[in-house]
Short mmCIF file of N, CA and C in Angstrom, two decimals:
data_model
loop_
_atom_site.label_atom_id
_atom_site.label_comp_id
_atom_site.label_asym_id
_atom_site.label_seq_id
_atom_site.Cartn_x
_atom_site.Cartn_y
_atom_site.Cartn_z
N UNK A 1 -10.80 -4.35 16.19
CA UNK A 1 -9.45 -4.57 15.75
C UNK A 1 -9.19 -3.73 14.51
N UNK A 2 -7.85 -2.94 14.90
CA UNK A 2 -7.94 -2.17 13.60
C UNK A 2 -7.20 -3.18 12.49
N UNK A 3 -7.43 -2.86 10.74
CA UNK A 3 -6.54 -3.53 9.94
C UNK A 3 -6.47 -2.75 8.51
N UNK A 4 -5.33 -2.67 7.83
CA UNK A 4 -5.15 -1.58 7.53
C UNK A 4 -4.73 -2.32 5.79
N UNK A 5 -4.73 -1.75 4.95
CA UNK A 5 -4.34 -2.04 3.36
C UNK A 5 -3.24 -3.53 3.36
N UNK A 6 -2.18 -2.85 3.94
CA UNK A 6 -0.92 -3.61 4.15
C UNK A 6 -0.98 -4.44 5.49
N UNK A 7 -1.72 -4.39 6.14
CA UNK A 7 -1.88 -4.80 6.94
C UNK A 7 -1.14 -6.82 6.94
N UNK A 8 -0.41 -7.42 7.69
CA UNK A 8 0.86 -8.57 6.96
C UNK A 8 0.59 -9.55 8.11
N UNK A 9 -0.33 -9.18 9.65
CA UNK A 9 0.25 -9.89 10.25
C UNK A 9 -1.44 -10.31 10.96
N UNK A 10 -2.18 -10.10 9.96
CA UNK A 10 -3.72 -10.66 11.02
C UNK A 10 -4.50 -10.91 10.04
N UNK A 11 -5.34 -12.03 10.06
CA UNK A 11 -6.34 -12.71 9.31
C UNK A 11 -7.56 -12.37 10.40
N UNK A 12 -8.52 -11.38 10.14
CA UNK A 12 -9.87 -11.26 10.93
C UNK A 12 -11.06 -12.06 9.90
N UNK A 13 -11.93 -13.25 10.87
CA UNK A 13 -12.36 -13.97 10.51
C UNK A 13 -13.93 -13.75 11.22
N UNK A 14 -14.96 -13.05 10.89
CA UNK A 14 -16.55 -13.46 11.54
C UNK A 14 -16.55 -14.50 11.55
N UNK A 15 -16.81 -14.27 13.02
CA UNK A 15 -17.51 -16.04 13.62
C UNK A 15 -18.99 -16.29 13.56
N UNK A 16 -19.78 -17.40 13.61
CA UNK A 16 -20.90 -17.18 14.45
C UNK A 16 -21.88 -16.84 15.38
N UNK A 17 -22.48 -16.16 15.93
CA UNK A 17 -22.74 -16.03 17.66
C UNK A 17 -23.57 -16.95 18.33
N UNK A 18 -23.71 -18.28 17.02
CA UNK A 18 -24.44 -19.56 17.54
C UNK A 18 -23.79 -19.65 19.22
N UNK A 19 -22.91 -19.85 19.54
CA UNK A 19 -22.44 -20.56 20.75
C UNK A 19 -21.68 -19.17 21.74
N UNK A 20 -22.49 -17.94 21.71
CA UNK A 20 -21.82 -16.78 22.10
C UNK A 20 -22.99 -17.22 23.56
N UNK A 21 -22.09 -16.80 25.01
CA UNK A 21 -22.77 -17.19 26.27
C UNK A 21 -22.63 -18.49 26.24
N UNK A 22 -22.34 -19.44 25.58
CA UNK A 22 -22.44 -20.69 25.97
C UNK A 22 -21.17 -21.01 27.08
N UNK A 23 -21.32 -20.97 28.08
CA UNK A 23 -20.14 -21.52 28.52
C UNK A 23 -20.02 -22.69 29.00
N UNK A 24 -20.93 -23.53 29.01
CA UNK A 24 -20.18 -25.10 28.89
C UNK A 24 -19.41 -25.40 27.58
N UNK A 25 -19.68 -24.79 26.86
CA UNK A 25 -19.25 -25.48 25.44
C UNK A 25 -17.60 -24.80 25.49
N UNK A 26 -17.33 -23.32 26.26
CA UNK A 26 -15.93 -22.80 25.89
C UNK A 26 -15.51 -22.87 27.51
N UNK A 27 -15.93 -23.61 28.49
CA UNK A 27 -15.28 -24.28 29.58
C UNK A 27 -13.94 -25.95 28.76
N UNK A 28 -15.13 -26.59 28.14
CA UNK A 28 -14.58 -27.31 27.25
C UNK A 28 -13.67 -27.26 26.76
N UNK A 29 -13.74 -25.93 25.79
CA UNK A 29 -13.14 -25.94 24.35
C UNK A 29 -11.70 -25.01 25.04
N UNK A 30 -11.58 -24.46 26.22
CA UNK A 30 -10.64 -24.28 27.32
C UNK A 30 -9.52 -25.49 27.60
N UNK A 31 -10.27 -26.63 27.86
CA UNK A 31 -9.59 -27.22 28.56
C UNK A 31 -8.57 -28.10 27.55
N UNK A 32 -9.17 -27.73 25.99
CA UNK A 32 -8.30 -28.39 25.46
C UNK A 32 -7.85 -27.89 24.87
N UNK A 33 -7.52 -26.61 24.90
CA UNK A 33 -6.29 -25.37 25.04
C UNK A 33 -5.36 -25.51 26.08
N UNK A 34 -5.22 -25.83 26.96
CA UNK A 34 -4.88 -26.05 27.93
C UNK A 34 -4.04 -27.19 27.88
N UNK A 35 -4.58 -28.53 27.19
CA UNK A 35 -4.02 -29.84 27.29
C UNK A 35 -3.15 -29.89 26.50
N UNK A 36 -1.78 -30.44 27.07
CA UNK A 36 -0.25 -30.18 26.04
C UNK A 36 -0.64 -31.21 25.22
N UNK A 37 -1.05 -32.65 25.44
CA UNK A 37 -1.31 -33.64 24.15
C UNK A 37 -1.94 -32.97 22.93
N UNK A 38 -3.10 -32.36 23.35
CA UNK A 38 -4.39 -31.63 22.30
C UNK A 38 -3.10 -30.54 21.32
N UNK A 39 -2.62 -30.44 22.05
CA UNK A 39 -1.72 -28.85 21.44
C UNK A 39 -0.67 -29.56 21.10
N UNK A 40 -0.12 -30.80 21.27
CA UNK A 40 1.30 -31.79 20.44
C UNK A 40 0.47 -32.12 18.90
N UNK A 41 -0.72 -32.43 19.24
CA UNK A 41 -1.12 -33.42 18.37
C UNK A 41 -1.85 -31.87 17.03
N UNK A 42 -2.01 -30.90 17.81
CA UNK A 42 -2.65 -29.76 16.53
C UNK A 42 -0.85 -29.31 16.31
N UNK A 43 -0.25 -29.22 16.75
CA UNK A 43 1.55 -28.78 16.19
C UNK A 43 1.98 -29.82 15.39
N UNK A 44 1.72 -31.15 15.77
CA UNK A 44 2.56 -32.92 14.76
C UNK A 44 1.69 -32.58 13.60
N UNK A 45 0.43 -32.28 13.43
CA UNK A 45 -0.63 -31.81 12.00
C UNK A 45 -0.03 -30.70 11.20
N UNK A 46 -0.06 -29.53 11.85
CA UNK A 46 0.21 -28.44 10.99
C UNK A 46 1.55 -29.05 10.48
N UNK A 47 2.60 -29.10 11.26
CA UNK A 47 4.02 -29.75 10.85
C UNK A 47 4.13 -30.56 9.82
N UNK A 48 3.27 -31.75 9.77
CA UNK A 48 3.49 -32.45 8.43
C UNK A 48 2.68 -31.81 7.24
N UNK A 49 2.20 -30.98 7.52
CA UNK A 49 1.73 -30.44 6.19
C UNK A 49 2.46 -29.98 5.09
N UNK A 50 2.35 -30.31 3.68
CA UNK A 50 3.51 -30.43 2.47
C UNK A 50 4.44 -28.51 2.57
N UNK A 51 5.21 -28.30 2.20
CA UNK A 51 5.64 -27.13 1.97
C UNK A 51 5.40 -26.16 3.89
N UNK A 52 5.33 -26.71 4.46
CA UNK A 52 5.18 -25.84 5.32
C UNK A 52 6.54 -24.70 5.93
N UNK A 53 7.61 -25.55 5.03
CA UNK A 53 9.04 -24.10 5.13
C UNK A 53 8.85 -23.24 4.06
N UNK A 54 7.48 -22.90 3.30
CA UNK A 54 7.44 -22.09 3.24
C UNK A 54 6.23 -21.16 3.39
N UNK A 55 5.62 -21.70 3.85
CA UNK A 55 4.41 -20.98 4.47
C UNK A 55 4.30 -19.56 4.51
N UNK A 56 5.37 -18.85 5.26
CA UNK A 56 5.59 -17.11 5.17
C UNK A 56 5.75 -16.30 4.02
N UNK A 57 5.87 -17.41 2.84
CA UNK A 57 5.60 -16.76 1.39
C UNK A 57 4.33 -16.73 1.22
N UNK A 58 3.53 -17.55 1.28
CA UNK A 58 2.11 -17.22 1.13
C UNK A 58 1.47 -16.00 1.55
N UNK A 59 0.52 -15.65 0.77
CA UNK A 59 -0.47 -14.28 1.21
C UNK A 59 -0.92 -14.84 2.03
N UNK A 60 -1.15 -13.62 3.17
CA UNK A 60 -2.67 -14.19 3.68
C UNK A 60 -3.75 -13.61 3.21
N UNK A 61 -4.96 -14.84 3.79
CA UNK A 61 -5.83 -14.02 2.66
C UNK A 61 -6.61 -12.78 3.63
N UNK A 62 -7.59 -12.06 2.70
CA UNK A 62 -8.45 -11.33 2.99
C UNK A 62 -9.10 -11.47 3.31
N UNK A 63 -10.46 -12.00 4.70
CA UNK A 63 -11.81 -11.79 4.66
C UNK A 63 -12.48 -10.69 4.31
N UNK A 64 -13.73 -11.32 3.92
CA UNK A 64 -14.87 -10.01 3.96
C UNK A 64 -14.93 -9.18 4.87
N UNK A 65 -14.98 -9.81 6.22
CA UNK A 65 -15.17 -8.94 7.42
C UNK A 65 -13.53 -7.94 7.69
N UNK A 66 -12.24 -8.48 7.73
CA UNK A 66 -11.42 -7.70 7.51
C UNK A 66 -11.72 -6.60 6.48
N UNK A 67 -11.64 -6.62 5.36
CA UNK A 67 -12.49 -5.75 4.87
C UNK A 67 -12.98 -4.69 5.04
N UNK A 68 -14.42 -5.04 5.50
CA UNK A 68 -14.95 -4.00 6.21
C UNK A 68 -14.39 -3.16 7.08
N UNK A 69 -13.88 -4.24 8.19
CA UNK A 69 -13.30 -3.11 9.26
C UNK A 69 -12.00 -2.18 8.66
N UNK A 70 -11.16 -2.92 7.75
CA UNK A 70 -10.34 -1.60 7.05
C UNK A 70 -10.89 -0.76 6.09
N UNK A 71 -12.26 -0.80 6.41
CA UNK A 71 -13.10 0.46 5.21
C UNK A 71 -13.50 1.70 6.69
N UNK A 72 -13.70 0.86 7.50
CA UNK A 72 -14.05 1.67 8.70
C UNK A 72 -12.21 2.19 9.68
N UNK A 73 -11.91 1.69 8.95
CA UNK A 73 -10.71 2.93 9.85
C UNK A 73 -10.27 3.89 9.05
N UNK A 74 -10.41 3.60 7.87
CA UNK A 74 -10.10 4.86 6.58
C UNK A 74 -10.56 6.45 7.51
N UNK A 75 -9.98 7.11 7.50
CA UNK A 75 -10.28 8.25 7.55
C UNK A 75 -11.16 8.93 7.22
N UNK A 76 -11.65 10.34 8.01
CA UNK A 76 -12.95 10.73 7.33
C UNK A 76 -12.96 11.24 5.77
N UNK A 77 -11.34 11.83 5.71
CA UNK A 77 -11.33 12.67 4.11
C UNK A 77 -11.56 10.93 3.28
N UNK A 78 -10.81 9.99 3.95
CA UNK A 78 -10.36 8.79 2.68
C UNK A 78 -12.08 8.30 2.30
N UNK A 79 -13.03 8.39 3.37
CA UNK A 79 -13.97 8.13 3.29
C UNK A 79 -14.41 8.73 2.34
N UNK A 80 -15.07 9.92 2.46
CA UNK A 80 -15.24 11.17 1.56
C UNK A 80 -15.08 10.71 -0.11
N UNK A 81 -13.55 10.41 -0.08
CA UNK A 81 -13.28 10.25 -1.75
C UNK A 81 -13.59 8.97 -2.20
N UNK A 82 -13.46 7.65 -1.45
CA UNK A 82 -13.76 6.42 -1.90
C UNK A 82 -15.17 6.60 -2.25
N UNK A 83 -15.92 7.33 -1.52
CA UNK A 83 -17.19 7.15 -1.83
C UNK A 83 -17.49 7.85 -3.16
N UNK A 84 -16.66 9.26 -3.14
CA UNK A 84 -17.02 9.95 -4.15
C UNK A 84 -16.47 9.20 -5.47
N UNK A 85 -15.35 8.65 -5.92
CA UNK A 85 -15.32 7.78 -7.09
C UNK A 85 -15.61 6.78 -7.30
N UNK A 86 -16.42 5.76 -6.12
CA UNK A 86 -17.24 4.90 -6.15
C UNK A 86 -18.61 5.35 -7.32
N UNK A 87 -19.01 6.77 -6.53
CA UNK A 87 -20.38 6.90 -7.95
C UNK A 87 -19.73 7.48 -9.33
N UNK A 88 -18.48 7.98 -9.57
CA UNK A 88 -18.09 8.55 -10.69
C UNK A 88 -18.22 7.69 -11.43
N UNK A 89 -19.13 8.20 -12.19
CA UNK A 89 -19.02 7.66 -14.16
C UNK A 89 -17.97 8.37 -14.97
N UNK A 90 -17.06 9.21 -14.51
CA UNK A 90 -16.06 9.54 -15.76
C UNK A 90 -14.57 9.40 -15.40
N UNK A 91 -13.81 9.45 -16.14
CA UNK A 91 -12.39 8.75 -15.74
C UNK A 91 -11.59 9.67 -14.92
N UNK A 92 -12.03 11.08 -14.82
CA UNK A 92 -11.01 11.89 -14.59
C UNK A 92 -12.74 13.11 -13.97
N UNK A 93 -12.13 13.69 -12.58
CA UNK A 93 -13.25 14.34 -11.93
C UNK A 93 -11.86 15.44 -11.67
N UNK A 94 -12.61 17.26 -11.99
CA UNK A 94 -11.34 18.20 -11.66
C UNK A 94 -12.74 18.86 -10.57
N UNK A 95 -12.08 19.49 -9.66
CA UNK A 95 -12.37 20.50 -8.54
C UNK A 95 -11.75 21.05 -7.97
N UNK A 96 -12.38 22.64 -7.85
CA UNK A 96 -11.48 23.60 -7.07
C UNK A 96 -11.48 23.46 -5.36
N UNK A 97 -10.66 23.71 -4.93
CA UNK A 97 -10.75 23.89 -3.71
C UNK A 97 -12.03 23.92 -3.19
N UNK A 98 -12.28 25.67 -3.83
CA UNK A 98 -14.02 25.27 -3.08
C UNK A 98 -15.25 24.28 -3.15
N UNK A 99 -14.77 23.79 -4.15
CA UNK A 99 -15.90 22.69 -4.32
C UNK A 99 -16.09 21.48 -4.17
N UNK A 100 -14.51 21.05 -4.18
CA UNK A 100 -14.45 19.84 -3.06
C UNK A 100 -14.29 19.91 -1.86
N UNK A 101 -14.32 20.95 -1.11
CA UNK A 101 -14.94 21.40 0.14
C UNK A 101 -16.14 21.30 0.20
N UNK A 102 -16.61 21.88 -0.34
CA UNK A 102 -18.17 22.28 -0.53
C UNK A 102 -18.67 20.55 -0.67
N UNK A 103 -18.60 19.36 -1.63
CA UNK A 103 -18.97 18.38 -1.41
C UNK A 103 -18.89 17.71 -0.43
N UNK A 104 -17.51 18.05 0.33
CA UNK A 104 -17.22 17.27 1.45
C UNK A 104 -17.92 17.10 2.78
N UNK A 105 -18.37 19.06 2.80
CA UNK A 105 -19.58 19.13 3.56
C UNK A 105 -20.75 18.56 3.48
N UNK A 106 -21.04 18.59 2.26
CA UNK A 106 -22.46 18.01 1.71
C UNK A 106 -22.61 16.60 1.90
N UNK A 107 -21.15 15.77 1.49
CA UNK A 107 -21.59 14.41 2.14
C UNK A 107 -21.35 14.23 3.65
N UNK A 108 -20.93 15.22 4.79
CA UNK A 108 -20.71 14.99 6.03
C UNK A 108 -22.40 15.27 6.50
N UNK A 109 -22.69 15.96 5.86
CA UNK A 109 -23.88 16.34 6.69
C UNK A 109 -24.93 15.33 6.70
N UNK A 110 -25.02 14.73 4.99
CA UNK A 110 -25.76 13.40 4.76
C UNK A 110 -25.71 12.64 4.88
N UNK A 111 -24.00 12.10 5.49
CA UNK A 111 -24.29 10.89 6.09
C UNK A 111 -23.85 11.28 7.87
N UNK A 112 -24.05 12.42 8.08
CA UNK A 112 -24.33 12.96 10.15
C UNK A 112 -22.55 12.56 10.43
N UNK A 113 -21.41 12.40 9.55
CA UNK A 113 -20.43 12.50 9.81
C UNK A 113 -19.65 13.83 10.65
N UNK A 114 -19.47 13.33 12.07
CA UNK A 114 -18.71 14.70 12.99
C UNK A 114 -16.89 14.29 12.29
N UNK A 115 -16.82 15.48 11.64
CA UNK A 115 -15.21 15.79 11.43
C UNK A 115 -15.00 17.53 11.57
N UNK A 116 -14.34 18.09 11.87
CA UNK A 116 -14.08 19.48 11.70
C UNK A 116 -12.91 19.97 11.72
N UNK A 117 -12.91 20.52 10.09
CA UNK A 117 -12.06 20.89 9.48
C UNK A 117 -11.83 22.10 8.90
N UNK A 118 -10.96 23.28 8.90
CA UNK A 118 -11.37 24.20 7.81
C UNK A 118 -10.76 23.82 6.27
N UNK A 119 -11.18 24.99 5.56
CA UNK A 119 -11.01 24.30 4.27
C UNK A 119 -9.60 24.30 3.62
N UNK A 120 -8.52 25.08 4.80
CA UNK A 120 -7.21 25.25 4.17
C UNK A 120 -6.84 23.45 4.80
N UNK A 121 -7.22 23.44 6.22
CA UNK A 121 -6.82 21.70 7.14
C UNK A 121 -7.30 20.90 5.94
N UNK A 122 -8.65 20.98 5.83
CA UNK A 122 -9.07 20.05 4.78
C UNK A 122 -8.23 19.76 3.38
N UNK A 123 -7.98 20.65 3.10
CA UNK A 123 -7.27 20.15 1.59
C UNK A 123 -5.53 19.52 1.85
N UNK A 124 -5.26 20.44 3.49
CA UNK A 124 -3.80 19.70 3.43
C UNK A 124 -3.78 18.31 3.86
N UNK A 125 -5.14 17.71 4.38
CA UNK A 125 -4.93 16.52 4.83
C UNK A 125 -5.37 15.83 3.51
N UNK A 126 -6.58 16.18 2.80
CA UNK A 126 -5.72 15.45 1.45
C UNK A 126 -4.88 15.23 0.81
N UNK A 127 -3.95 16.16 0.57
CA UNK A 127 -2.63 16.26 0.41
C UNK A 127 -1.23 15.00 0.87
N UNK A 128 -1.88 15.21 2.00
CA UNK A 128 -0.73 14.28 2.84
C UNK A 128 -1.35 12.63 2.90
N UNK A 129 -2.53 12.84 2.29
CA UNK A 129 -2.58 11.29 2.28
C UNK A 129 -1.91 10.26 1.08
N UNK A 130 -1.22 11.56 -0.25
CA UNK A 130 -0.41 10.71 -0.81
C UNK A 130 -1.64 9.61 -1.62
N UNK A 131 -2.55 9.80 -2.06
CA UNK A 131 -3.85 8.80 -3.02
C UNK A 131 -3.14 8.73 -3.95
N UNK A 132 -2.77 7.34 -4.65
CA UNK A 132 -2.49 7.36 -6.15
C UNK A 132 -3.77 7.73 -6.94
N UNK A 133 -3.65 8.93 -7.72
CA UNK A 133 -4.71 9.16 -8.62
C UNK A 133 -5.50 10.59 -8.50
N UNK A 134 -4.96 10.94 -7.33
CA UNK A 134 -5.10 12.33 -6.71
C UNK A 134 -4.30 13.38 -6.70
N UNK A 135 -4.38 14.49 -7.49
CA UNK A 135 -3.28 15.27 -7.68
C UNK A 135 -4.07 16.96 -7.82
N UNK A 136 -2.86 17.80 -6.80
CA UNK A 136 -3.55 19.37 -6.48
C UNK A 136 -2.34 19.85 -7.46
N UNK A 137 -2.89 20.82 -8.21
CA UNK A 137 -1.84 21.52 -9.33
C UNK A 137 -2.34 23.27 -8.21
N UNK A 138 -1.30 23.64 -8.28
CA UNK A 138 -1.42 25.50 -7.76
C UNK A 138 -1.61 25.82 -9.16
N UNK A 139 -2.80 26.60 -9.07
CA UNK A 139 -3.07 28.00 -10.40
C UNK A 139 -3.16 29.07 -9.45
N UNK A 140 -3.70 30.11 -11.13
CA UNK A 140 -3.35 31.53 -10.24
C UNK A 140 -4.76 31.51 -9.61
N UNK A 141 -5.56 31.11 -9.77
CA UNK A 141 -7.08 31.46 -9.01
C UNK A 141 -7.06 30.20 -8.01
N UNK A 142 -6.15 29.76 -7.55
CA UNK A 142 -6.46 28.60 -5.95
C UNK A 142 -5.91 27.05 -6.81
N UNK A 143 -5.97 26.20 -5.52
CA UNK A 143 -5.73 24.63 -6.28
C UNK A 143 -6.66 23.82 -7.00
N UNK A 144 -6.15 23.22 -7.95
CA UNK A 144 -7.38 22.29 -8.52
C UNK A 144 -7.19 20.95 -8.01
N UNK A 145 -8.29 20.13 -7.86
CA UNK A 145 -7.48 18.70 -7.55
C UNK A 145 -8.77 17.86 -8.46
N UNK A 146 -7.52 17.01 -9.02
CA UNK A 146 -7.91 16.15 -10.06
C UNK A 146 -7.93 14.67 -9.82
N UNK A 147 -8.91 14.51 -10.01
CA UNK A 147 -8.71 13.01 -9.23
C UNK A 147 -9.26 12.04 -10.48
N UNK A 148 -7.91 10.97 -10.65
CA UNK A 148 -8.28 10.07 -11.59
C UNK A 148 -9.23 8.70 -11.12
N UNK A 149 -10.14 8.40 -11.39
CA UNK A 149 -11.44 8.27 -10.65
C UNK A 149 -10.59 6.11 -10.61
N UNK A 150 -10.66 6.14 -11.92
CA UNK A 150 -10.12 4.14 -11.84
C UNK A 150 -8.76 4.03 -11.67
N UNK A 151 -7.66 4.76 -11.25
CA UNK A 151 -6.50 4.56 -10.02
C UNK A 151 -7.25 4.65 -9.03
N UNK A 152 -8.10 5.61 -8.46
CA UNK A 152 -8.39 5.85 -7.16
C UNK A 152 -9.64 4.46 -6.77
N UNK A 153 -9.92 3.99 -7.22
CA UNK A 153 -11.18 2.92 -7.61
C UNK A 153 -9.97 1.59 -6.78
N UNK A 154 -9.06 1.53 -7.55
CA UNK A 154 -8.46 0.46 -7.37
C UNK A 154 -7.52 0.36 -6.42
N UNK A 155 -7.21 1.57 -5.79
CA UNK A 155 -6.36 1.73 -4.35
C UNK A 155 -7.35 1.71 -3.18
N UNK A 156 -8.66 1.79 -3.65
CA UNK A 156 -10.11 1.84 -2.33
C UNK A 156 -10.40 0.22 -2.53
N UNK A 157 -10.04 -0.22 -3.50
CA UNK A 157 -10.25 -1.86 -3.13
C UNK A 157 -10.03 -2.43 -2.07
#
């Protein structure tokens, strides 16, 4: 299931796999899905619960496992940089074109990541991802891109 930053309309929850193959237990747990009393009596519950007109103000929350899986749909570049200001110790990281190319390779290869890109694709798809904290200035010798390491820290949250 994909789920995404903003993501407004899914709570992903790890289950157990205690009772995974069991199917007496979800023949069962079927049938009282099925039963309109079972399903009056879980609707008359939620219903009296205090404030429930406003319920759609509430966040939903985050799991851990949501989470994860919206770390795993990030993109390969978004990957790339979360990781890279994950280890930054300084507030502010500058690189030229070539060399945040050049890292990008270096972490594709080390972690066996298939993406293929050249290095003009590569920098425009950074570009277009719009990172708060990420910014390409044109000089006369190529682009620099400056990446402010704790904006970018806190949009990879």
């Amino acid at each position: 299931m994909k789920s995404s930053k903003d993501d407004r309309r899914n709570v992903v929850i790890r289950v157990s796999d205690e009772l995974k193959n069991n199917n007496m237990y979800f023949i069962e747990f079927y049938k009282y899905i099925e039963d309109k009393n079972t399903m009056r009596t879980l609707y008359d519950h939620l219903m009296a619960i205090p404030d429930m007109d406003k319920f759609n103000k509430i966040p939903l929350p985050k799991t851990a496992h949501q989470e994860e899986l919206r770390k795993l749909d990030r993109s390969v570049p978004e990957q790339f940089l979360s990781e890279l200001v994950d280890c930054a110790i300084k507030p502010e990281l500058v690189f030229t074109s070539n060399e945040i190319f050049q890292l990008f390779n270096d972490w594709k290869n080390t972690n066996e990541v298939e993406y293929n890109a050249s290095k003009i694709k590569f920098g425009m798809k950074l570009s277009v991802l719009r990172i708060p904290g990420f910014t390409t200035e044109h000089k006369q010798g190529g682009n620099v891109r400056t990446l402010n390491t704790e904006i970018m820290k806190k949009y990879f949250l």
